[in-house]
Amino acid sequence: MSYSNEIIENVKYLRTTNANEAETRKKVIDLILEEVLGWSSRDIAYEEKIQEDGSTKYADYIISNANYSLLVEAKRINIGFKLPQSAQPRLNKAFVKEDVGSAIIQARDYCRQKSIPFAMVTNGDQWIIFPACRTDGVSFEESTAIIFDSIEDVLINRNEYFKSLVSRKGFLEENLKIELLGRTIDQIEDRRLNKFFKGTSSNLNPVYPFIESEITLAFSDSLITTDAELLEKCYVSNSDRQKFDQKIQMHLQKKEAIFSKNIIRPLRPKESKLFNKKIEGTSQLNRPLAILLLGSVGSGKSTFLEYTYKVASQSFFSGGHEYNPQWIKIDFRNYSAQENSLDFIYNNIFEIITDENYPFNDNEKVILKAYHQEIEALKKGPLALFGSKEEIQKKIAEKIYNDYQNKKPYIDKLLKFYSSKSPVFVVIDNVDQFESEEVQSTIFSNSIAFAGKLNINLIIAMRESTYINHRNSPTFDAFDFDPILIEPPEISSVISKRFTLAEQLLQGKKCSFTSLNGAKFDVNNLADFISLTKSSVLGTEIGNRIDVLANHDVRLALRMTREFLANGYTDPAKAINFHQTGKPYKLPPHEAFRSILLGNRSVYDESYSVIGNPLDSKLNQNNSELLRLFILAGLVRQYSLNSSVFITAEDIKNALAEIGFKENIVLQVLKDLCEKRFIHTKSHKIADMQSSFYPSRLGGHVIKVLLGDLAFIENILMDTFISDNEIWHNLKQLSEQVSYERSNIVKRLKIRIERVQTFYTYMQKLYSPLLEQAKIRNLETIWLTNPLEEAQKDLYANCERAITRATQNYG
């Protein structure tokens, strides 16, 4: 006999025997919950204590996972519920009355005591499901219930619908939320502090306007426009090959190799000259060179290309030959997706080669020789009819000029001729500025066809992920590329060289500015300011933070350093005075870190910051708010123990499904963690359910360092959703006090710290259900970590130190 038949027979029998509640539960309700709906004893809390009006009562069943919960109130089978005709009635007085009303109100009140959103009332035969504790402003009386009016309705007539709502699988899919509330999100109000408080205005370093142009040049991510001498001073030729971070005790993983064959890595000492040899050996090749220059975002591909041309192979390109090799670079950063990519290539080349000083503009040496064969054919053919030499020359000039105006035939002629005399390199850079695979594919195919038609050397620079997305396309299959991998250089070396350049640029420059106390302050040599800033960054906590936050992205590291120089000094007069008198000066790390986090904004907002918020998954769901933190903590734990195992999306999905989260939520969080650079996929591809993951160094520092950092927590709390009413009003009130308190620095700091600790305690409370459910369901040990608890000691110690320092400095 099936469970359904057994339960139906039990109901019939219990009706005739006037069975009590205990028998009803044992012979009907327990079987339905466990055998029909698939809940196990780990999912159900039985007879949980509820304190109400000084008395102790007990909830019959509370079914829960980490996402949401359902209270089940059982009644004996012979308490008949008087039900309306509608299967989905309003919970108004017309329905909520007599025995059924008492049961519904009792369940609702229990739910409100325990903050449980849904309730189900049953006598074993009739089942009523309804929203008991709403946070969306809809009243209980305006809410709708779902009624199953008999055991046959539950187990036969509408069994699939019943299971879709309250089975374990239906819970995972959040069907009950959709059916009763019309949505799965529950963060309706605007409850982020940065929507109400804009903080103090970001104070620009008063020295910065006097050094801005030099800093912009020295810390530009586009040194490609500068001269060779400047490029050589700033270029870093060694890669970052760190494999273990001692501070956080975590193995640093790398993505899987793209090519099975050996790939040249020019930033490694033994391979530093191999690319130059390839370039300079093209004269002896029977076929043109085709090179794929690959690297991650901000790894320095463009800088490497420019360095190769202007410095490393400079003698090859300007060797005093009759026809020197040519380097024609086309940067797709200026390309519009509405343009034809082949036209863009031709227009850029035309602009370059028609410059009056460009070698192709030599009429005798290049242009006429390029057209020689066609001119001779015209003379023997159509132009032979013209007797006058002047007329022939005029027609030839018209022909060349018409080609010049049409651009393409003119460029084809000149490039084809010149490449027969000397190597010509067309360099295609930044092809992946557009995420559209169709646009990228068109650029690749047009570039390859262009180079193949004219028999010229082609270099295409792109991200590794872009190549992965296109490597099986016919375009790449048909072309034999030599791969070159640009590994990210050491961030500290890059920053050091840029500071040195800034010092040189500012040597001897003077300025006067108004200091923090209102006095005029003169600086005789602004290079001194750069010198003291350099000493505050290199080899210090600030420099390490820039390195970690950049996560191998040189472009981002340079941007953070510029923002730190612009906003990181509140009192440069004091710093310069200390430096000039030979006293050591240490820039407060929290000031520098805050300026890096905020940039030119006055309050933290993830959308504008260099670092994402690990304490808000931005899914508009309270119970999934800390999923970023939960998943990241698990990955960091894994790589603190073992560096050889990648964690798959399937592993993560299964673990999260156990505690109550469906696949699309998990995948969205994984994608966000990758976008925020907290984790990476093993394969270079965008995260999907076939991906494997590992934490970045940044992700490791978030879990093991930044969660205990006062400046970090104080800033990210401003962009974290607060669902608890009491906590929200408390944090708002504390934020108002921070805004109003200006005169007493120590008092203001104590209010700020109280706000941080209130927020942190709330985050711990919010994380607790995730951890509890992971333990209940015996997940692997990597998922049983509590990063907030582990970081609390450091955070509170930092708070104490901050108050001590403030008291010493300000009384």
CSV table of N, CA and C in Angstrom, one decimal, residues 3-121:
chain,number,residue,atom,x,y,z
A,3,TYR,N,1.9,5.2,0.6
A,3,TYR,CA,1.7,6.1,1.8
A,3,TYR,C,0.4,6.9,1.6
A,4,SER,N,0.1,7.3,0.4
A,4,SER,CA,-1.1,8.1,0.2
A,4,SER,C,-2.3,7.3,0.6
A,5,ASN,N,-2.4,6.0,0.1
A,5,ASN,CA,-3.5,5.2,0.5
A,5,ASN,C,-3.6,4.9,2.0
A,6,GLU,N,-2.4,4.7,2.6
A,6,GLU,CA,-2.3,4.4,4.0
A,6,GLU,C,-2.8,5.6,4.8
A,7,ILE,N,-2.4,6.8,4.4
A,7,ILE,CA,-2.8,8.1,5.1
A,7,ILE,C,-4.3,8.3,5.0
A,8,ILE,N,-4.9,8.1,3.8
A,8,ILE,CA,-6.3,8.3,3.6
A,8,ILE,C,-7.1,7.3,4.5
A,9,GLU,N,-6.6,6.1,4.5
A,9,GLU,CA,-7.3,5.1,5.4
A,9,GLU,C,-7.2,5.4,6.8
A,10,ASN,N,-6.0,6.0,7.2
A,10,ASN,CA,-5.8,6.4,8.6
A,10,ASN,C,-6.8,7.5,9.0
A,11,VAL,N,-7.0,8.5,8.0
A,11,VAL,CA,-7.9,9.6,8.3
A,11,VAL,C,-9.3,9.1,8.5
A,12,LYS,N,-9.7,8.2,7.6
A,12,LYS,CA,-11.1,7.6,7.8
A,12,LYS,C,-11.2,6.9,9.1
A,13,TYR,N,-10.2,6.2,9.5
A,13,TYR,CA,-10.3,5.4,10.8
A,13,TYR,C,-10.3,6.4,12.0
A,14,LEU,N,-9.4,7.4,11.9
A,14,LEU,CA,-9.3,8.4,13.1
A,14,LEU,C,-10.6,9.2,13.2
A,15,ARG,N,-11.3,9.4,12.2
A,15,ARG,CA,-12.6,10.2,12.3
A,15,ARG,C,-13.6,9.4,13.1
A,16,THR,N,-13.6,8.1,12.9
A,16,THR,CA,-14.6,7.3,13.6
A,16,THR,C,-14.2,7.0,15.1
A,17,THR,N,-13.0,7.2,15.5
A,17,THR,CA,-12.6,6.9,16.8
A,17,THR,C,-12.4,8.1,17.7
A,18,ASN,N,-12.7,9.3,17.2
A,18,ASN,CA,-12.6,10.5,18.0
A,18,ASN,C,-11.1,10.7,18.5
A,19,ALA,N,-10.1,10.4,17.6
A,19,ALA,CA,-8.7,10.4,17.9
A,19,ALA,C,-8.2,11.7,18.5
A,20,ASN,N,-7.3,11.7,19.4
A,20,ASN,CA,-6.7,12.9,19.9
A,20,ASN,C,-5.6,13.5,19.0
A,21,GLU,N,-5.1,14.7,19.4
A,21,GLU,CA,-4.1,15.3,18.6
A,21,GLU,C,-2.8,14.5,18.4
A,22,ALA,N,-2.4,13.8,19.4
A,22,ALA,CA,-1.2,13.0,19.3
A,22,ALA,C,-1.3,11.9,18.3
A,23,GLU,N,-2.5,11.3,18.3
A,23,GLU,CA,-2.7,10.2,17.3
A,23,GLU,C,-2.8,10.8,15.9
A,24,THR,N,-3.5,11.9,15.8
A,24,THR,CA,-3.6,12.6,14.5
A,24,THR,C,-2.2,13.0,13.9
A,25,ARG,N,-1.3,13.5,14.7
A,25,ARG,CA,0.0,13.8,14.3
A,25,ARG,C,0.8,12.6,13.9
A,26,LYS,N,0.7,11.5,14.7
A,26,LYS,CA,1.5,10.3,14.5
A,26,LYS,C,1.1,9.6,13.2
A,27,LYS,N,-0.2,9.5,13.0
A,27,LYS,CA,-0.7,8.6,11.9
A,27,LYS,C,-1.0,9.3,10.6
A,28,VAL,N,-1.0,10.7,10.7
A,28,VAL,CA,-1.3,11.4,9.5
A,28,VAL,C,-0.3,12.5,9.2
A,29,ILE,N,-0.2,13.5,10.1
A,29,ILE,CA,0.6,14.7,9.8
A,29,ILE,C,2.1,14.3,9.7
A,30,ASP,N,2.6,13.5,10.6
A,30,ASP,CA,4.0,13.1,10.5
A,30,ASP,C,4.3,12.4,9.2
A,31,LEU,N,3.4,11.5,8.7
A,31,LEU,CA,3.6,10.8,7.5
A,31,LEU,C,3.6,11.8,6.3
A,32,ILE,N,2.7,12.7,6.3
A,32,ILE,CA,2.6,13.7,5.2
A,32,ILE,C,3.9,14.6,5.1
A,33,LEU,N,4.3,15.1,6.3
A,33,LEU,CA,5.5,15.9,6.3
A,33,LEU,C,6.7,15.2,5.9
A,34,GLU,N,6.9,14.0,6.4
A,34,GLU,CA,8.2,13.2,6.1
A,34,GLU,C,8.1,12.4,4.9
A,35,GLU,N,7.1,11.7,4.6
A,35,GLU,CA,7.1,10.7,3.5
A,35,GLU,C,6.5,11.4,2.2
A,36,VAL,N,5.5,12.2,2.3
A,36,VAL,CA,5.0,12.9,1.1
A,36,VAL,C,5.8,14.1,0.7
A,37,LEU,N,6.1,14.9,1.7
A,37,LEU,CA,6.7,16.2,1.4
A,37,LEU,C,8.3,16.1,1.5
A,38,GLY,N,8.8,15.1,2.0
A,38,GLY,CA,10.3,14.8,1.9
A,38,GLY,C,11.1,15.5,3.0
A,39,TRP,N,10.5,16.0,4.1
A,39,TRP,CA,11.2,16.6,5.1
A,39,TRP,C,11.8,15.5,6.1
A,40,SER,N,13.0,15.8,6.6
A,40,SER,CA,13.6,14.8,7.5
A,40,SER,C,13.6,15.4,8.9
A,41,SER,N,14.0,14.6,9.9
A,41,SER,CA,14.0,15.1,11.2
A,41,SER,C,15.0,16.2,11.4
A,42,ARG,N,16.0,16.3,10.5
A,42,ARG,CA,16.9,17.5,10.6
A,42,ARG,C,16.3,18.8,10.2
A,43,ASP,N,15.2,18.7,9.4
A,43,ASP,CA,14.6,19.9,8.9
A,43,ASP,C,13.5,20.4,9.9
A,44,ILE,N,13.1,19.5,10.8
A,44,ILE,CA,11.9,19.9,11.6
A,44,ILE,C,12.3,20.0,13.1
A,45,ALA,N,11.8,21.1,13.7
A,45,ALA,CA,11.9,21.2,15.1
A,45,ALA,C,10.5,20.9,15.7
A,46,TYR,N,10.5,20.0,16.6
A,46,TYR,CA,9.2,19.5,17.2
A,46,TYR,C,9.1,20.2,18.6
A,47,GLU,N,7.8,20.6,18.9
A,47,GLU,CA,7.5,21.2,20.2
A,47,GLU,C,8.5,22.3,20.6
A,48,GLU,N,8.8,23.2,19.7
A,48,GLU,CA,9.7,24.3,20.1
A,48,GLU,C,9.0,25.3,21.0
A,49,LYS,N,9.7,25.7,22.1
A,49,LYS,CA,9.2,26.5,23.1
A,49,LYS,C,9.0,27.9,22.6
A,50,ILE,N,7.8,28.5,23.0
A,50,ILE,CA,7.5,29.9,22.6
A,50,ILE,C,7.0,30.6,23.9
A,51,GLN,N,7.7,31.7,24.2
A,51,GLN,CA,7.3,32.5,25.4
A,51,GLN,C,6.3,33.6,24.9
A,52,GLU,N,5.1,33.6,25.6
A,52,GLU,CA,4.1,34.5,25.2
A,52,GLU,C,3.3,35.0,26.4
A,53,ASP,N,3.3,36.3,26.7
A,53,ASP,CA,2.6,36.9,27.8
A,53,ASP,C,3.0,36.3,29.1
A,54,GLY,N,4.3,35.9,29.3
A,54,GLY,CA,4.7,35.4,30.5
A,54,GLY,C,4.5,33.9,30.7
A,55,SER,N,3.8,33.3,29.7
A,55,SER,CA,3.5,31.8,29.7
A,55,SER,C,4.3,31.1,28.7
A,56,THR,N,4.5,29.8,28.9
A,56,THR,CA,5.3,29.0,27.9
A,56,THR,C,4.3,28.2,27.1
A,57,LYS,N,4.5,28.3,25.8
A,57,LYS,CA,3.7,27.4,24.9
A,57,LYS,C,4.6,26.7,23.9
A,58,TYR,N,4.1,25.8,23.1
A,58,TYR,CA,4.9,25.0,22.2
A,58,TYR,C,4.4,25.0,20.8
A,59,ALA,N,5.2,25.2,19.9
A,59,ALA,CA,4.9,25.1,18.4
A,59,ALA,C,5.0,23.6,18.0
A,60,ASP,N,4.0,23.1,17.4
A,60,ASP,CA,4.0,21.7,17.1
A,60,ASP,C,5.1,21.3,16.2
A,61,TYR,N,5.2,22.0,15.0
A,61,TYR,CA,6.3,21.8,14.1
A,61,TYR,C,6.9,23.1,13.6
A,62,ILE,N,8.2,23.3,13.5
A,62,ILE,CA,8.7,24.4,12.7
A,62,ILE,C,9.7,23.8,11.7
A,63,ILE,N,9.3,23.9,10.4
A,63,ILE,CA,10.1,23.4,9.3
A,63,ILE,C,11.0,24.6,8.8
A,64,SER,N,12.2,24.4,8.7
A,64,SER,CA,13.1,25.5,8.3
A,64,SER,C,14.3,25.1,7.5
A,65,ASN,N,14.8,26.0,6.7
A,65,ASN,CA,16.2,25.9,6.2
A,65,ASN,C,16.8,27.3,6.4
A,66,ALA,N,17.9,27.6,5.8
A,66,ALA,CA,18.6,28.9,6.0
A,66,ALA,C,17.9,30.0,5.2
A,67,ASN,N,17.0,29.7,4.3
A,67,ASN,CA,16.3,30.7,3.5
A,67,ASN,C,15.0,31.1,4.1
A,68,TYR,N,14.1,30.2,4.5
A,68,TYR,CA,12.9,30.6,5.2
A,68,TYR,C,12.3,29.4,5.9
A,69,SER,N,11.2,29.7,6.6
A,69,SER,CA,10.6,28.7,7.5
A,69,SER,C,9.1,28.7,7.5
A,70,LEU,N,8.5,27.6,8.0
A,70,LEU,CA,7.1,27.4,8.0
A,70,LEU,C,6.7,26.7,9.3
A,71,LEU,N,5.7,27.3,10.0
A,71,LEU,CA,5.2,26.8,11.3
A,71,LEU,C,4.0,26.0,11.0
A,72,VAL,N,3.9,24.8,11.5
A,72,VAL,CA,2.7,23.9,11.3
A,72,VAL,C,2.0,23.7,12.7
A,73,GLU,N,0.8,24.2,12.7
A,73,GLU,CA,0.0,24.0,13.9
A,73,GLU,C,-1.0,22.9,13.7
A,74,ALA,N,-0.9,21.8,14.6
A,74,ALA,CA,-1.8,20.7,14.4
A,74,ALA,C,-3.0,20.7,15.4
A,75,LYS,N,-4.1,20.2,14.9
A,75,LYS,CA,-5.3,20.0,15.7
A,75,LYS,C,-5.8,18.6,15.6
A,76,ARG,N,-6.5,18.1,16.6
A,76,ARG,CA,-7.0,16.7,16.4
A,76,ARG,C,-8.0,16.7,15.3
A,77,ILE,N,-8.2,15.5,14.7
A,77,ILE,CA,-8.9,15.3,13.5
A,77,ILE,C,-10.4,15.7,13.6
A,78,ASN,N,-11.0,15.6,14.7
A,78,ASN,CA,-12.4,15.8,14.8
A,78,ASN,C,-12.7,17.3,15.1
A,79,ILE,N,-11.7,18.1,15.2
A,79,ILE,CA,-12.0,19.6,15.2
A,79,ILE,C,-12.2,20.0,13.7
A,80,GLY,N,-13.4,20.0,13.3
A,80,GLY,CA,-13.7,20.3,11.9
A,80,GLY,C,-13.6,21.8,11.6
A,81,PHE,N,-12.9,22.1,10.5
A,81,PHE,CA,-12.8,23.5,10.1
A,81,PHE,C,-13.9,23.9,9.1
A,82,LYS,N,-14.6,25.0,9.5
A,82,LYS,CA,-15.6,25.5,8.5
A,82,LYS,C,-14.9,26.4,7.5
A,83,LEU,N,-14.9,25.9,6.3
A,83,LEU,CA,-14.1,26.5,5.2
A,83,LEU,C,-15.0,27.2,4.2
A,84,PRO,N,-14.5,28.3,3.6
A,84,PRO,CA,-15.3,28.9,2.5
A,84,PRO,C,-15.2,28.1,1.2
A,85,GLN,N,-16.0,28.5,0.3
A,85,GLN,CA,-16.0,27.9,-1.0
A,85,GLN,C,-14.7,28.1,-1.8
A,86,SER,N,-14.2,29.3,-1.7
A,86,SER,CA,-13.0,29.7,-2.4
A,86,SER,C,-11.8,28.9,-1.9
A,87,ALA,N,-10.9,28.5,-2.8
A,87,ALA,CA,-9.7,27.8,-2.4
A,87,ALA,C,-8.6,28.7,-2.0
A,88,GLN,N,-8.8,30.1,-2.3
A,88,GLN,CA,-7.9,31.1,-1.9
A,88,GLN,C,-8.6,32.3,-1.3
A,89,PRO,N,-9.1,32.2,-0.1
A,89,PRO,CA,-9.9,33.3,0.5
A,89,PRO,C,-8.9,34.3,1.2
A,90,ARG,N,-9.5,35.5,1.4
A,90,ARG,CA,-8.8,36.5,2.2
A,90,ARG,C,-8.9,36.1,3.7
A,91,LEU,N,-7.9,36.5,4.5
A,91,LEU,CA,-7.9,36.2,5.9
A,91,LEU,C,-8.6,37.2,6.7
A,92,ASN,N,-9.9,37.4,6.3
A,92,ASN,CA,-10.7,38.5,6.9
A,92,ASN,C,-11.6,37.8,8.0
A,93,LYS,N,-12.4,38.6,8.6
A,93,LYS,CA,-13.3,38.1,9.7
A,93,LYS,C,-14.3,37.1,9.2
A,94,ALA,N,-14.7,37.2,7.9
A,94,ALA,CA,-15.7,36.2,7.4
A,94,ALA,C,-15.1,34.8,7.4
A,95,PHE,N,-13.8,34.7,7.3
A,95,PHE,CA,-13.2,33.4,7.3
A,95,PHE,C,-12.5,33.0,8.6
A,96,VAL,N,-11.8,34.0,9.2
A,96,VAL,CA,-11.0,33.7,10.4
A,96,VAL,C,-12.0,33.8,11.6
A,97,LYS,N,-12.7,32.8,11.9
A,97,LYS,CA,-13.6,32.7,13.0
A,97,LYS,C,-13.8,31.3,13.5
A,98,GLU,N,-14.4,31.1,14.6
A,98,GLU,CA,-14.7,29.8,15.2
A,98,GLU,C,-13.4,29.0,15.3
A,99,ASP,N,-13.5,27.7,15.2
A,99,ASP,CA,-12.4,26.8,15.4
A,99,ASP,C,-11.2,27.1,14.4
A,100,VAL,N,-11.6,27.3,13.2
A,100,VAL,CA,-10.5,27.5,12.2
A,100,VAL,C,-9.8,28.9,12.5
A,101,GLY,N,-10.6,29.9,12.9
A,101,GLY,CA,-10.1,31.2,13.2
A,101,GLY,C,-9.1,31.1,14.4
A,102,SER,N,-9.5,30.4,15.4
A,102,SER,CA,-8.7,30.2,16.6
A,102,SER,C,-7.3,29.6,16.2
A,103,ALA,N,-7.4,28.6,15.4
A,103,ALA,CA,-6.2,27.9,15.0
A,103,ALA,C,-5.3,28.8,14.2
A,104,ILE,N,-5.9,29.6,13.3
A,104,ILE,CA,-5.1,30.5,12.4
A,104,ILE,C,-4.5,31.6,13.3
A,105,ILE,N,-5.2,32.2,14.2
A,105,ILE,CA,-4.7,33.3,15.0
A,105,ILE,C,-3.6,32.7,15.9
A,106,GLN,N,-3.8,31.5,16.5
A,106,GLN,CA,-2.7,30.9,17.3
A,106,GLN,C,-1.4,30.7,16.5
A,107,ALA,N,-1.5,30.2,15.3
A,107,ALA,CA,-0.4,30.0,14.5
A,107,ALA,C,0.3,31.3,14.1
A,108,ARG,N,-0.6,32.3,13.8
A,108,ARG,CA,0.0,33.6,13.4
A,108,ARG,C,0.8,34.2,14.5
A,109,ASP,N,0.2,34.1,15.7
A,109,ASP,CA,0.9,34.8,16.9
A,109,ASP,C,2.2,34.0,17.2
A,110,TYR,N,2.2,32.7,17.1
A,110,TYR,CA,3.5,32.0,17.3
A,110,TYR,C,4.5,32.4,16.2
A,111,CYS,N,4.1,32.6,15.0
A,111,CYS,CA,5.0,33.0,13.9
A,111,CYS,C,5.6,34.4,14.2
A,112,ARG,N,4.7,35.3,14.7
A,112,ARG,CA,5.2,36.6,15.0
A,112,ARG,C,6.2,36.6,16.1
A,113,GLN,N,6.0,35.8,17.1
A,113,GLN,CA,7.0,35.6,18.2
A,113,GLN,C,8.4,35.1,17.6
A,114,LYS,N,8.3,34.3,16.7
A,114,LYS,CA,9.6,33.6,16.2
A,114,LYS,C,10.0,34.2,14.8
A,115,SER,N,9.3,35.2,14.3
A,115,SER,CA,9.7,35.9,13.0
A,115,SER,C,9.7,34.8,11.9
A,116,ILE,N,8.6,34.0,11.9
A,116,ILE,CA,8.5,32.9,10.9
A,116,ILE,C,7.4,33.5,9.9
A,117,PRO,N,7.8,33.5,8.6
A,117,PRO,CA,6.9,34.2,7.6
A,117,PRO,C,5.6,33.4,7.3
A,118,PHE,N,5.6,32.1,7.3
A,118,PHE,CA,4.5,31.3,6.8
A,118,PHE,C,4.0,30.3,7.9
A,119,ALA,N,2.7,30.0,7.8
A,119,ALA,CA,2.1,29.0,8.7
A,119,ALA,C,1.2,28.1,8.0
A,120,MET,N,1.1,26.9,8.5
A,120,MET,CA,0.1,25.9,8.0
A,120,MET,C,-0.7,25.3,9.1
A,121,VAL,N,-2.0,25.4,9.1
A,121,VAL,CA,-2.9,24.9,10.1
A,121,VAL,C,-3.6,23.6,9.5
